[in-house]
């Protein structure tokens, strides 16, 4: 029987119930998202990792809702107020907002004015007023004068307080006001007067006197206003048409024209203004912030995915340079595995200006360590350092035909890594400048392997990442890193402990145990050896084995994405073709002759067999693109060099839902607004550009005061 969670998830995500049910079972068994999406396609119906992640996230939310329902039922039952109808409604309710509406009248709360009035015995009078049949409510109120209530006005006020709270807690009332906010709510921001002319307020100048319909307010604008509010620069509010809301509530509660009507009317207005409206405003402030967070996290996830899957140079001998002026350029030489061979500082720029000495040292390092590529950080002095290195390489080419590639690499997060515990453990006797240069060099070789060592928030490709829900952001980014790592695969014998942590089924403890095993026993020669790693049992082996690669293994399948559980199928194919597995991989004619339908059986169906055949075609292939060299315009180095109308080469450094930021080599990225990305309408910038893409842009505006550059990709 399909359970309720499966039904809800399948309906909300518009997925087949059977695939959802099987996915939930696999998740419940401890299977990871990468493993399920890659090796259990038969059971899920071919759901990809994004759909499976969505299923997992919604499942977690539903389990939290279930826990909340249990708490609500326990509380109401404890009050002796649970009824069969109420139990039925709670059991059937999965909308968290509506569930809280049901619970609100029973929710323990601080001592309110209405609660005080109830304690004074005024609830019967409130009921009488609400019925609106009495022609002389003051005379009825006289009967309730006792204790602390000394007069008729106090009695009537207490009764109205009860009515006001009843109105504010009524499900129908709340839904009516909520509907009005959904349709007509306006978000407004005003600058705090005493902060208006301060330097910190300048960046929020667009929101000094701003308003727009909440439903049209984009994620980045809302988060910008909320940041301004947090910093004490702005006051932000959300409101709707109060008169329309009150009119709807009066239609719900007012009937006839008895003398009671005026008291109910006053109580309804009070309930709306004092209790209901602020409550719904708070709800919409939280909801709009949550939606903006989700949108910002979505943007960050996509940027992070593109960054992690950026083209690697591969295993080459690399010279990494962390450029600088006064403190010099920190230079490191790395072998093809990223190990540090040599480091020193050179001073080719002012104020030291030892250019000739720096040239000699650089040429010597390139020669001594057989350098095949140079990586230069894109921070301070990057352009000047690149120009210097180009001159050195040009002079070297006259004497040596060896081609050395030259690349500019993003420094974002390198300083975070260089000061981290991980970097200190790796290079305990080196200072942060050397560690930073090593990170820059390694990023060129394999961006994924190096960037997993850095907190994703510090990589510099987010949109208001410090303003969103941090727990949700961390979960989402960790999930993105995990999916990227497993989509590429990991070299079991060279991967760092940090990289291994993200492999399906591994985690921190097993990652350390794998590295320790490697140190003690040497390189792994086959996947079966994983079973000898401490605490790596059958379940963990099943989850991780297919994502770990062993170069030059005796069994070529150990360097492929074919899971060990399917080795027997490949061996049977090779046997039927009268050859070895290695020959099957190298011989296209033999592979083409295979009828995969003959091998369907057990847990292996056509989806897995198709994946196996694709992998045999090019085992262990890297899904990432090839890296390309890039040159900025040599005549543009500072923002003062820019002139409107200039057409320049650039590199996309960040993508938001309102456009893309492009580095044009002036130490300040320019913005290509979404409306300027193409000659046609663009809904999502990711449809047009991707991170590190080489683009051509036109300068359309320069704001020197705010240090902003506007660019366009139209008609260039």
XYZ file of C-alpha atoms in Angstrom:
716
model
C 0.000 0.000 0.000
C 1.337 3.447 -0.961
C 1.849 5.516 2.204
C 0.622 9.084 2.710
C 4.123 10.582 2.339
C 4.496 8.969 -1.073
C 1.117 10.310 -2.207
C 1.879 13.858 -1.080
C 5.411 13.894 -2.571
C 4.325 12.362 -5.869
C 1.516 14.897 -6.212
C 3.566 17.959 -5.255
C 6.606 17.048 -7.394
C 4.470 15.500 -10.172
C 6.386 12.226 -10.141
C 5.210 8.594 -10.475
C 4.155 7.124 -7.129
C 6.094 3.895 -7.625
C 9.351 5.724 -8.275
C 8.808 7.955 -5.233
C 7.928 4.987 -3.001
C 11.040 3.042 -4.041
C 13.217 6.139 -3.623
C 11.931 6.638 -0.067
C 12.686 2.989 0.718
C 16.232 3.325 -0.604
C 16.783 6.534 1.384
C 15.385 4.823 4.465
C 17.868 1.986 3.937
C 20.706 4.523 4.121
C 21.451 4.830 0.397
C 22.870 8.172 -0.763
C 21.381 10.361 -3.486
C 24.358 9.873 -5.907
C 24.204 6.093 -5.449
C 20.432 5.913 -5.999
C 20.502 8.124 -9.096
C 23.446 6.262 -10.669
C 22.976 2.617 -9.668
C 19.297 2.119 -8.835
C 17.583 3.503 -11.937
C 15.469 0.391 -12.335
C 13.840 0.963 -8.957
C 13.342 4.736 -9.261
C 12.221 4.766 -12.879
C 15.331 6.690 -13.890
C 14.904 9.676 -11.545
C 17.942 11.968 -11.675
C 19.828 13.300 -8.655
C 17.891 16.605 -8.630
C 14.504 14.873 -8.427
C 15.791 12.466 -5.784
C 17.190 15.377 -3.744
C 13.807 17.119 -3.987
C 12.105 13.932 -2.781
C 14.538 13.667 0.140
C 14.059 17.314 1.144
C 10.249 17.144 0.995
C 10.307 13.868 2.917
C 12.294 15.544 5.716
C 9.802 18.434 5.827
C 6.876 16.027 6.035
C 8.532 14.126 8.877
C 8.994 17.422 10.731
C 5.328 18.251 10.119
C 4.368 14.836 11.481
C 6.335 15.545 14.677
C 4.614 18.924 14.966
C 1.204 17.276 14.604
C 2.041 14.840 17.382
C 2.975 17.758 19.667
C -0.253 19.601 18.799
C -2.413 16.529 19.421
C -0.695 15.887 22.745
C -1.221 19.515 23.869
C -4.894 19.704 22.899
C -5.613 16.280 24.396
C -3.890 17.363 27.601
C -6.275 20.326 27.789
C -9.235 17.945 27.480
C -10.425 19.742 24.330
C -9.742 17.109 21.648
C -12.778 16.014 19.618
C -13.173 13.399 16.904
C -13.693 16.134 14.301
C -10.609 18.054 15.448
C -8.508 14.876 15.446
C -9.683 14.082 11.923
C -8.810 17.572 10.666
C -5.325 17.498 12.206
C -4.640 14.019 10.826
C -5.629 15.145 7.318
C -3.721 18.463 7.424
C -0.210 18.724 5.924
C -0.141 22.455 5.195
C 1.941 23.851 8.059
C 0.299 27.300 8.005
C -3.227 25.902 8.150
C -2.161 23.399 10.794
C -0.946 26.253 12.997
C -4.260 28.063 12.394
C -6.110 25.036 13.764
C -3.811 24.936 16.774
C -3.763 28.688 17.529
C -6.841 28.833 19.849
C -5.362 25.993 21.929
C -1.754 27.157 21.868
C -0.357 28.050 25.292
C 0.378 31.775 25.266
C 1.399 34.569 27.565
C -1.314 36.176 29.716
C -3.259 38.326 27.235
C -5.985 40.901 27.840
C -8.520 38.337 26.629
C -7.140 35.735 29.027
C -7.507 38.163 31.921
C -11.109 38.843 30.871
C -11.860 35.121 30.741
C -10.441 34.704 34.221
C -12.855 37.450 35.292
C -15.739 35.373 33.948
C -16.545 37.592 30.981
C -16.577 34.941 28.213
C -20.393 34.415 28.460
C -20.885 38.148 27.905
C -18.589 38.024 24.859
C -20.749 35.197 23.448
C -23.911 37.259 24.078
C -22.448 40.273 22.290
C -21.337 38.138 19.323
C -24.892 36.792 18.890
C -26.037 40.454 18.548
C -29.594 39.850 19.789
C -29.631 41.872 23.032
C -31.136 45.337 22.763
C -29.651 46.534 26.064
C -26.135 45.145 26.394
C -25.231 47.505 29.233
C -28.008 46.092 31.379
C -26.746 42.548 30.674
C -23.216 43.698 31.478
C -24.269 44.793 34.959
C -24.604 41.134 35.928
C -20.864 40.638 35.340
C -19.618 43.405 37.642
C -17.660 41.637 40.343
C -14.172 41.266 41.766
C -11.636 43.451 39.985
C -14.194 44.598 37.412
C -15.776 47.668 39.007
C -17.940 49.183 36.231
C -19.901 48.494 33.061
C -17.256 50.002 30.779
C -14.631 47.614 32.197
C -16.963 44.649 31.742
C -17.747 45.553 28.125
C -14.083 46.243 27.361
C -13.104 42.822 28.706
C -15.779 41.151 26.572
C -14.530 43.058 23.500
C -10.980 41.932 24.251
C -12.212 38.337 24.142
C -14.025 38.968 20.838
C -10.910 40.649 19.385
C -8.788 37.634 20.231
C -11.449 35.264 18.913
C -11.454 37.156 15.602
C -7.641 37.080 15.412
C -7.497 33.327 16.082
C -10.390 32.266 13.852
C -9.249 30.161 10.875
C -11.638 31.792 8.414
C -10.654 35.306 9.555
C -6.972 34.542 9.221
C -7.452 33.046 5.779
C -9.428 36.075 4.582
C -6.701 38.485 5.682
C -4.042 36.138 4.365
C -5.745 36.146 0.945
C -5.746 39.946 0.959
C -2.021 40.001 1.750
C -1.356 37.441 -1.008
C -3.073 39.631 -3.587
C -2.358 43.178 -2.433
C 0.512 43.281 0.059
C 3.076 46.033 -0.542
C 6.614 46.020 0.845
C 8.021 49.433 1.767
C 11.425 50.611 2.907
C 12.414 53.999 4.303
C 15.847 55.222 5.285
C 16.482 55.962 8.956
C 16.894 59.760 8.842
C 20.048 60.006 10.924
C 21.784 57.357 8.761
C 20.863 58.814 5.359
C 24.110 60.665 4.663
C 26.511 58.074 6.084
C 28.948 56.118 3.926
C 27.475 52.761 4.991
C 24.024 53.880 3.822
C 25.159 54.708 0.265
C 24.913 51.121 -0.938
C 21.227 51.083 0.071
C 20.343 54.366 -1.645
C 18.011 52.598 -4.082
C 15.798 51.681 -1.103
C 15.701 55.000 0.799
C 12.079 55.492 -0.285
C 10.987 52.337 -2.035
C 7.772 50.357 -2.415
C 6.414 47.658 -4.691
C 3.878 44.799 -4.582
C 5.328 42.031 -2.441
C 4.486 39.341 -4.985
C 6.618 41.173 -7.568
C 9.558 41.857 -5.260
C 12.534 39.837 -6.471
C 14.723 37.833 -4.148
C 17.729 40.137 -4.395
C 15.706 43.298 -3.717
C 13.995 41.788 -0.702
C 17.269 40.487 0.733
C 18.920 43.861 0.115
C 16.152 45.613 2.074
C 16.321 43.085 4.893
C 20.101 43.524 5.078
C 19.610 47.286 5.266
C 17.100 46.731 8.045
C 19.519 44.462 9.936
C 22.272 47.068 9.646
C 19.951 49.769 10.998
C 19.911 51.747 7.741
C 16.330 50.998 6.627
C 12.906 50.435 8.144
C 10.966 47.774 6.235
C 7.243 47.025 6.465
C 4.646 44.899 4.684
C 1.057 46.114 4.551
C -2.213 45.687 2.677
C -5.483 47.592 2.336
C -6.701 47.750 5.957
C -10.146 49.038 5.050
C -10.832 46.112 2.720
C -9.652 43.612 5.342
C -11.821 45.164 8.054
C -14.792 45.285 5.667
C -14.458 41.542 4.978
C -14.180 40.729 8.667
C -17.211 42.878 9.475
C -19.218 41.019 6.867
C -18.230 37.814 8.637
C -19.057 38.938 12.170
C -21.664 41.722 11.987
C -25.335 40.871 11.575
C -28.459 42.889 12.170
C -28.583 46.292 13.805
C -28.943 45.528 17.502
C -27.313 47.602 20.201
C -24.577 44.947 20.447
C -23.350 45.664 16.920
C -21.219 48.681 17.855
C -19.288 46.651 20.440
C -18.651 43.791 18.018
C -17.663 46.256 15.281
C -15.169 47.962 17.597
C -13.819 44.578 18.738
C -13.378 43.367 15.139
C -11.381 46.496 14.237
C -9.281 46.153 17.371
C -8.717 42.444 16.727
C -7.568 43.188 13.195
C -5.295 46.161 13.949
C -3.808 44.996 17.255
C -3.584 41.239 16.735
C -4.502 39.810 13.342
C -2.786 42.254 10.956
C 0.572 42.251 12.820
C 0.425 38.446 12.989
C -0.184 38.050 9.243
C 2.416 40.731 8.449
C 4.963 38.771 10.492
C 3.892 35.598 8.706
C 4.352 37.196 5.263
C 7.651 38.761 6.283
C 8.892 35.300 7.253
C 7.355 33.634 4.176
C 8.752 36.202 1.728
C 12.167 35.961 3.401
C 12.027 32.154 3.159
C 11.120 32.342 -0.531
C 13.905 34.876 -1.141
C 16.318 32.602 0.741
C 15.281 29.641 -1.401
C 15.812 31.641 -4.584
C 19.205 32.922 -3.426
C 20.269 29.425 -2.365
C 19.154 28.091 -5.738
C 21.346 30.693 -7.472
C 24.269 29.868 -5.177
C 23.842 26.125 -5.773
C 23.964 26.552 -9.536
C 26.997 28.853 -9.351
C 28.762 26.472 -6.997
C 27.954 23.516 -9.254
C 29.423 25.312 -12.270
C 32.478 26.383 -10.293
C 33.169 22.911 -8.927
C 32.763 21.400 -12.376
C 35.031 23.992 -14.016
C 37.504 22.667 -16.557
C 40.630 21.161 -14.951
C 44.096 21.418 -16.456
C 44.854 17.916 -15.209
C 48.040 16.417 -13.838
C 50.650 18.910 -15.019
C 53.632 20.470 -13.306
C 52.337 23.877 -12.259
C 53.852 27.103 -10.993
C 51.393 29.025 -8.799
C 51.701 32.765 -8.146
C 49.894 34.767 -5.482
C 50.590 38.284 -6.843
C 51.361 41.371 -4.774
C 53.132 44.729 -4.888
C 54.801 45.683 -1.600
C 55.013 42.152 -0.214
C 56.055 40.661 -3.548
C 54.685 37.699 -5.498
C 54.608 34.385 -3.638
C 55.665 31.626 -6.042
C 55.306 27.850 -5.576
C 56.304 24.944 -7.810
C 54.084 21.858 -7.722
C 54.546 18.413 -9.214
C 51.834 16.721 -11.302
C 50.133 15.431 -8.125
C 50.029 18.888 -6.541
C 52.862 18.273 -4.072
C 54.912 21.325 -3.079
C 58.455 21.159 -4.484
C 59.716 24.708 -3.978
C 58.586 28.165 -2.877
C 60.032 31.674 -2.805
C 59.032 35.326 -3.165
C 59.956 37.543 -6.111
C 59.601 41.342 -6.342
C 59.056 42.400 -9.969
C 56.820 45.402 -9.100
C 57.211 48.729 -7.280
C 58.135 49.682 -4.621
C 60.922 47.043 -4.522
C 61.125 46.687 -8.318
C 63.715 43.886 -8.557
C 62.458 43.007 -12.027
C 65.639 41.548 -13.502
C 66.275 39.366 -10.474
C 62.643 38.222 -10.519
C 62.956 37.351 -14.213
C 66.037 35.220 -13.624
C 64.470 33.413 -10.677
C 61.253 32.713 -12.561
C 63.092 31.364 -15.603
C 65.212 29.182 -13.339
C 62.163 27.714 -11.582
C 60.400 26.993 -14.886
C 63.490 25.172 -16.098
C 64.448 23.351 -12.892
C 60.986 21.974 -12.179
C 59.840 21.335 -15.753
C 56.888 23.690 -15.376
C 54.116 23.079 -17.909
C 51.633 25.740 -16.820
C 51.489 28.887 -14.673
C 48.522 29.896 -12.508
C 48.231 33.539 -11.401
C 45.735 34.640 -8.750
C 43.235 37.269 -9.919
C 43.621 39.621 -6.916
C 45.848 42.654 -6.330
C 48.637 43.052 -8.925
C 47.206 40.247 -11.074
C 47.278 42.209 -14.348
C 50.795 43.509 -13.716
C 52.055 40.065 -12.754
C 50.510 38.513 -15.841
C 52.207 41.102 -18.040
C 55.538 40.389 -16.313
C 55.150 36.612 -16.735
C 54.200 37.025 -20.404
C 57.436 38.950 -20.963
C 59.417 36.203 -19.222
C 57.729 33.489 -21.282
C 58.228 35.466 -24.499
C 61.946 35.755 -23.765
C 62.085 32.069 -22.831
C 60.411 31.053 -26.107
C 63.272 32.656 -28.029
C 65.671 30.233 -26.369
C 63.387 27.240 -25.773
C 60.526 25.822 -27.831
C 58.715 24.460 -24.752
C 55.213 25.966 -24.485
C 54.101 26.949 -20.996
C 50.387 27.699 -20.574
C 49.416 30.848 -18.666
C 46.123 31.067 -16.748
C 44.479 33.508 -14.335
C 42.757 31.717 -11.454
C 40.138 32.998 -8.993
C 41.569 33.674 -5.540
C 38.175 33.672 -3.795
C 38.459 31.668 -0.606
C 42.203 31.002 -0.953
C 42.936 33.096 2.149
C 40.260 31.135 4.043
C 41.948 27.855 3.106
C 45.473 29.118 3.860
C 44.504 29.978 7.445
C 42.420 26.848 8.012
C 43.215 23.882 10.242
C 43.360 21.698 7.132
C 46.063 23.874 5.543
C 48.042 23.994 8.798
C 47.964 20.200 8.998
C 49.103 19.880 5.376
C 51.823 22.551 5.589
C 52.638 22.978 9.297
C 55.953 24.737 8.658
C 54.753 27.085 5.892
C 53.127 30.495 6.313
C 49.723 31.501 4.925
C 51.191 33.141 1.814
C 52.782 29.877 0.669
C 49.602 27.902 1.398
C 47.564 30.449 -0.572
C 49.849 30.160 -3.598
C 49.651 26.353 -3.408
C 45.845 26.598 -3.416
C 45.946 28.825 -6.510
C 48.189 26.371 -8.361
C 46.101 23.356 -7.383
C 42.888 25.085 -8.444
C 44.235 25.206 -11.966
C 45.028 21.485 -11.915
C 41.718 20.349 -10.400
C 39.240 22.998 -9.181
C 36.932 20.415 -7.624
C 39.610 18.692 -5.529
C 40.864 22.017 -4.168
C 37.604 23.910 -3.654
C 36.065 21.175 -1.484
C 38.594 22.248 1.166
C 36.918 25.644 1.512
C 33.599 26.570 3.095
C 31.375 27.083 0.015
C 30.132 30.412 1.421
C 33.668 31.781 1.092
C 34.146 30.910 -2.567
C 32.563 34.174 -3.740
C 29.849 33.027 -6.124
C 26.774 33.640 -3.984
C 24.032 36.227 -3.735
C 23.437 37.501 -0.177
C 24.717 34.164 1.119
C 25.338 35.579 4.588
C 21.737 36.819 4.863
C 19.894 33.577 4.150
C 18.971 30.709 6.480
C 22.410 29.311 7.288
C 21.291 25.770 8.137
C 19.349 25.482 4.899
C 22.250 26.986 2.949
C 24.763 24.548 4.433
C 22.539 21.540 3.702
C 21.979 22.674 0.133
C 25.626 23.457 -0.594
C 26.919 20.264 1.012
C 24.448 18.344 -1.122
C 25.678 20.189 -4.240
C 29.324 19.416 -3.447
C 28.456 15.752 -2.878
C 26.639 15.498 -6.224
C 29.512 17.203 -8.073
C 32.218 15.043 -6.496
C 30.377 11.835 -7.286
C 29.457 12.868 -10.824
C 33.168 13.314 -11.616
C 34.505 10.407 -9.563
C 37.534 10.387 -7.271
C 41.033 8.946 -7.689
C 41.291 6.627 -4.686
C 45.078 6.880 -4.496
C 45.536 10.667 -4.760
C 42.336 12.142 -3.284
C 42.700 14.233 -0.145
C 40.860 13.301 3.022
C 38.567 16.293 2.508
C 37.637 15.201 -1.025
C 37.016 11.612 0.088
C 34.610 12.920 2.751
C 32.123 13.838 0.005
C 32.207 10.447 -1.723
C 28.932 8.538 -1.446
C 28.842 6.467 1.743
C 32.249 7.590 3.035
C 32.049 10.576 5.396
C 34.756 12.022 7.663
C 35.679 8.899 9.655
C 36.013 6.529 6.694
C 37.859 9.200 4.685
C 40.512 9.358 7.403
C 40.649 5.559 7.586
C 41.159 5.313 3.808
C 44.048 7.814 3.936
C 45.557 5.990 6.926
C 45.308 2.648 5.072
C 46.982 4.228 2.047
C 49.861 5.500 4.195
C 50.371 2.118 5.851
C 49.868 -0.264 2.921
C 50.640 1.876 -0.104
C 48.419 2.589 -3.099
C 45.230 0.609 -3.664
C 45.554 -1.816 -6.553
C 41.892 -2.893 -6.719
C 38.523 -1.895 -5.296
C 38.217 -5.060 -3.233
C 40.963 -3.734 -0.969
C 38.503 -1.126 0.279
C 36.898 -3.883 2.338
C 40.099 -4.062 4.396
C 39.773 -0.420 5.484
C 38.759 -0.123 9.135
C 34.980 0.233 9.613
C 34.274 0.161 5.873
C 31.656 -2.594 5.818
C 29.511 -4.078 3.023
C 26.951 -1.255 3.104
C 29.602 1.465 2.810
C 31.419 -0.497 0.090
C 28.210 -0.751 -1.916
C 27.640 3.012 -1.656
C 31.177 4.213 -2.437
C 32.917 1.658 -4.671
C 31.480 2.837 -7.987
C 32.636 6.420 -7.418
C 36.258 5.608 -6.524
C 38.732 5.161 -9.387
C 42.061 3.300 -9.465
C 44.335 4.291 -12.339
C 46.274 1.493 -14.021
C 44.452 -1.176 -12.018
C 44.769 -4.771 -13.170
C 41.030 -4.851 -13.720
C 40.244 -1.894 -16.034
C 36.720 -1.700 -14.567
C 38.292 -0.434 -11.327
C 39.021 2.810 -13.186
C 35.455 3.180 -14.410
C 31.993 4.074 -13.121
C 30.886 0.446 -13.525
C 29.905 -0.776 -10.064
C 31.601 -3.968 -8.777
C 28.143 -5.531 -8.456
C 27.961 -5.410 -12.279
C 31.448 -6.728 -13.049
C 30.059 -10.219 -13.658
C 27.779 -8.881 -16.395
C 30.694 -7.201 -18.211
C 32.788 -10.360 -17.822
C 29.930 -12.405 -19.327
C 29.741 -9.969 -22.262
C 33.492 -10.335 -22.835
C 33.255 -14.124 -22.585
C 30.395 -14.199 -25.115
C 32.508 -12.054 -27.450
C 35.492 -14.379 -26.984
C 37.761 -11.722 -25.535
C 38.990 -10.182 -22.284
C 37.364 -7.186 -20.587
C 40.320 -5.018 -21.664
C 39.850 -6.105 -25.286
C 36.119 -5.423 -25.052
C 36.848 -1.871 -23.889
C 39.330 -1.232 -26.693
C 37.348 -2.900 -29.489
C 34.323 -0.878 -30.669
C 33.205 -3.558 -33.136
C 32.901 -6.128 -30.372
C 30.927 -3.706 -28.189
C 28.621 -2.836 -31.082
C 27.902 -6.529 -31.635
C 26.457 -6.949 -28.112
C 22.685 -7.295 -27.689
C 22.261 -5.893 -24.183
C 18.727 -7.314 -23.912
C 20.345 -10.743 -23.404
C 21.823 -9.564 -20.096
C 18.673 -8.206 -18.456
C 18.007 -10.055 -15.224
C 17.752 -9.682 -11.464
C 18.387 -6.110 -10.392
C 20.087 -5.247 -13.700
C 17.804 -3.772 -16.332
C 18.235 -1.759 -19.505
C 19.038 1.570 -17.741
C 22.037 0.013 -15.964
C 23.128 -1.879 -19.073
C 23.012 1.319 -21.156
C 25.162 3.060 -18.527
C 27.624 0.163 -18.604
C 27.956 0.332 -22.395
C 28.517 4.110 -22.250
C 31.221 3.611 -19.635
C 32.957 0.854 -21.600
C 33.210 3.254 -24.519
C 35.425 5.599 -22.495
C 36.053 4.283 -18.979
C 36.742 6.819 -16.254
C 36.120 9.773 -18.574
C 35.991 13.189 -16.945
C 32.656 14.922 -17.669
C 34.226 18.366 -17.321
C 35.212 20.559 -20.279
C 38.736 21.485 -21.358
C 40.356 24.614 -19.949
C 41.033 27.640 -22.186
C 43.527 30.491 -21.902
C 42.247 34.079 -21.750
C 43.621 37.627 -22.235
C 42.188 40.939 -20.980
C 42.444 44.109 -23.067
C 46.053 45.269 -22.443
C 45.025 48.936 -22.563
C 42.490 48.711 -19.727
C 43.820 48.172 -16.201
C 41.888 50.545 -13.897
C 38.305 51.761 -13.708
C 39.564 55.217 -14.785
C 40.679 53.651 -18.098
C 37.089 52.830 -18.991
C 35.030 54.859 -21.441
C 31.359 54.306 -22.246
C 31.004 52.400 -25.491
C 34.220 50.383 -25.067
C 33.970 46.734 -26.188
C 36.099 44.458 -24.019
C 36.788 40.768 -23.360
C 35.736 39.478 -19.952
C 35.205 36.406 -17.785
C 31.901 35.630 -16.048
C 32.692 35.485 -12.307
C 29.243 35.308 -10.701
C 25.667 34.714 -11.832
C 22.622 36.039 -9.982
C 18.952 36.004 -10.847
C 19.233 39.654 -11.962
C 22.243 39.242 -14.248
C 25.900 38.259 -14.444
C 29.072 39.845 -13.073
C 32.006 39.995 -15.473
C 35.696 40.598 -14.747
C 37.120 42.944 -17.384
C 40.491 43.354 -15.651
C 40.000 46.580 -13.653
C 39.803 45.079 -10.128
C 36.037 45.647 -10.042
C 33.573 43.323 -11.752
C 30.921 44.904 -13.939
C 27.271 43.884 -14.035
C 25.497 42.708 -17.161
C 21.868 43.145 -16.105
C 19.532 40.340 -17.181
C 17.939 42.742 -19.673
C 21.361 43.255 -21.303
C 22.443 39.611 -21.608
C 21.005 38.996 -25.073
C 18.961 40.552 -27.858
C 16.027 38.385 -26.826
C 14.103 38.026 -23.561
C 16.062 36.113 -20.905
C 14.177 34.455 -18.041
C 17.182 32.837 -16.359
C 20.757 34.148 -16.821
C 22.024 30.554 -16.639
C 20.302 29.955 -19.978
C 22.722 32.429 -21.583
C 25.971 32.389 -19.590
C 27.950 30.084 -17.318
C 30.721 30.670 -14.791
C 34.205 31.299 -16.225
C 32.711 31.761 -19.698
C 34.763 34.055 -21.922
C 32.460 36.825 -23.162
C 32.600 40.128 -25.015
C 30.890 43.087 -23.344
C 30.235 46.766 -23.954
C 30.669 49.379 -21.219
C 27.343 51.261 -20.883
C 27.809 53.231 -17.643
C 30.466 53.960 -14.998
C 29.508 55.067 -11.481
C 32.786 56.179 -9.895
C 31.183 57.185 -6.580
C 29.715 53.745 -5.938
C 32.450 51.960 -7.897
C 29.921 50.297 -10.210
C 30.288 49.345 -13.860
C 27.325 48.591 -16.120
C 27.926 46.303 -19.085
C 25.932 44.886 -21.984
C 26.246 41.793 -24.148
C 23.731 43.058 -26.710
C 24.964 43.627 -30.251
C 28.632 42.953 -29.440
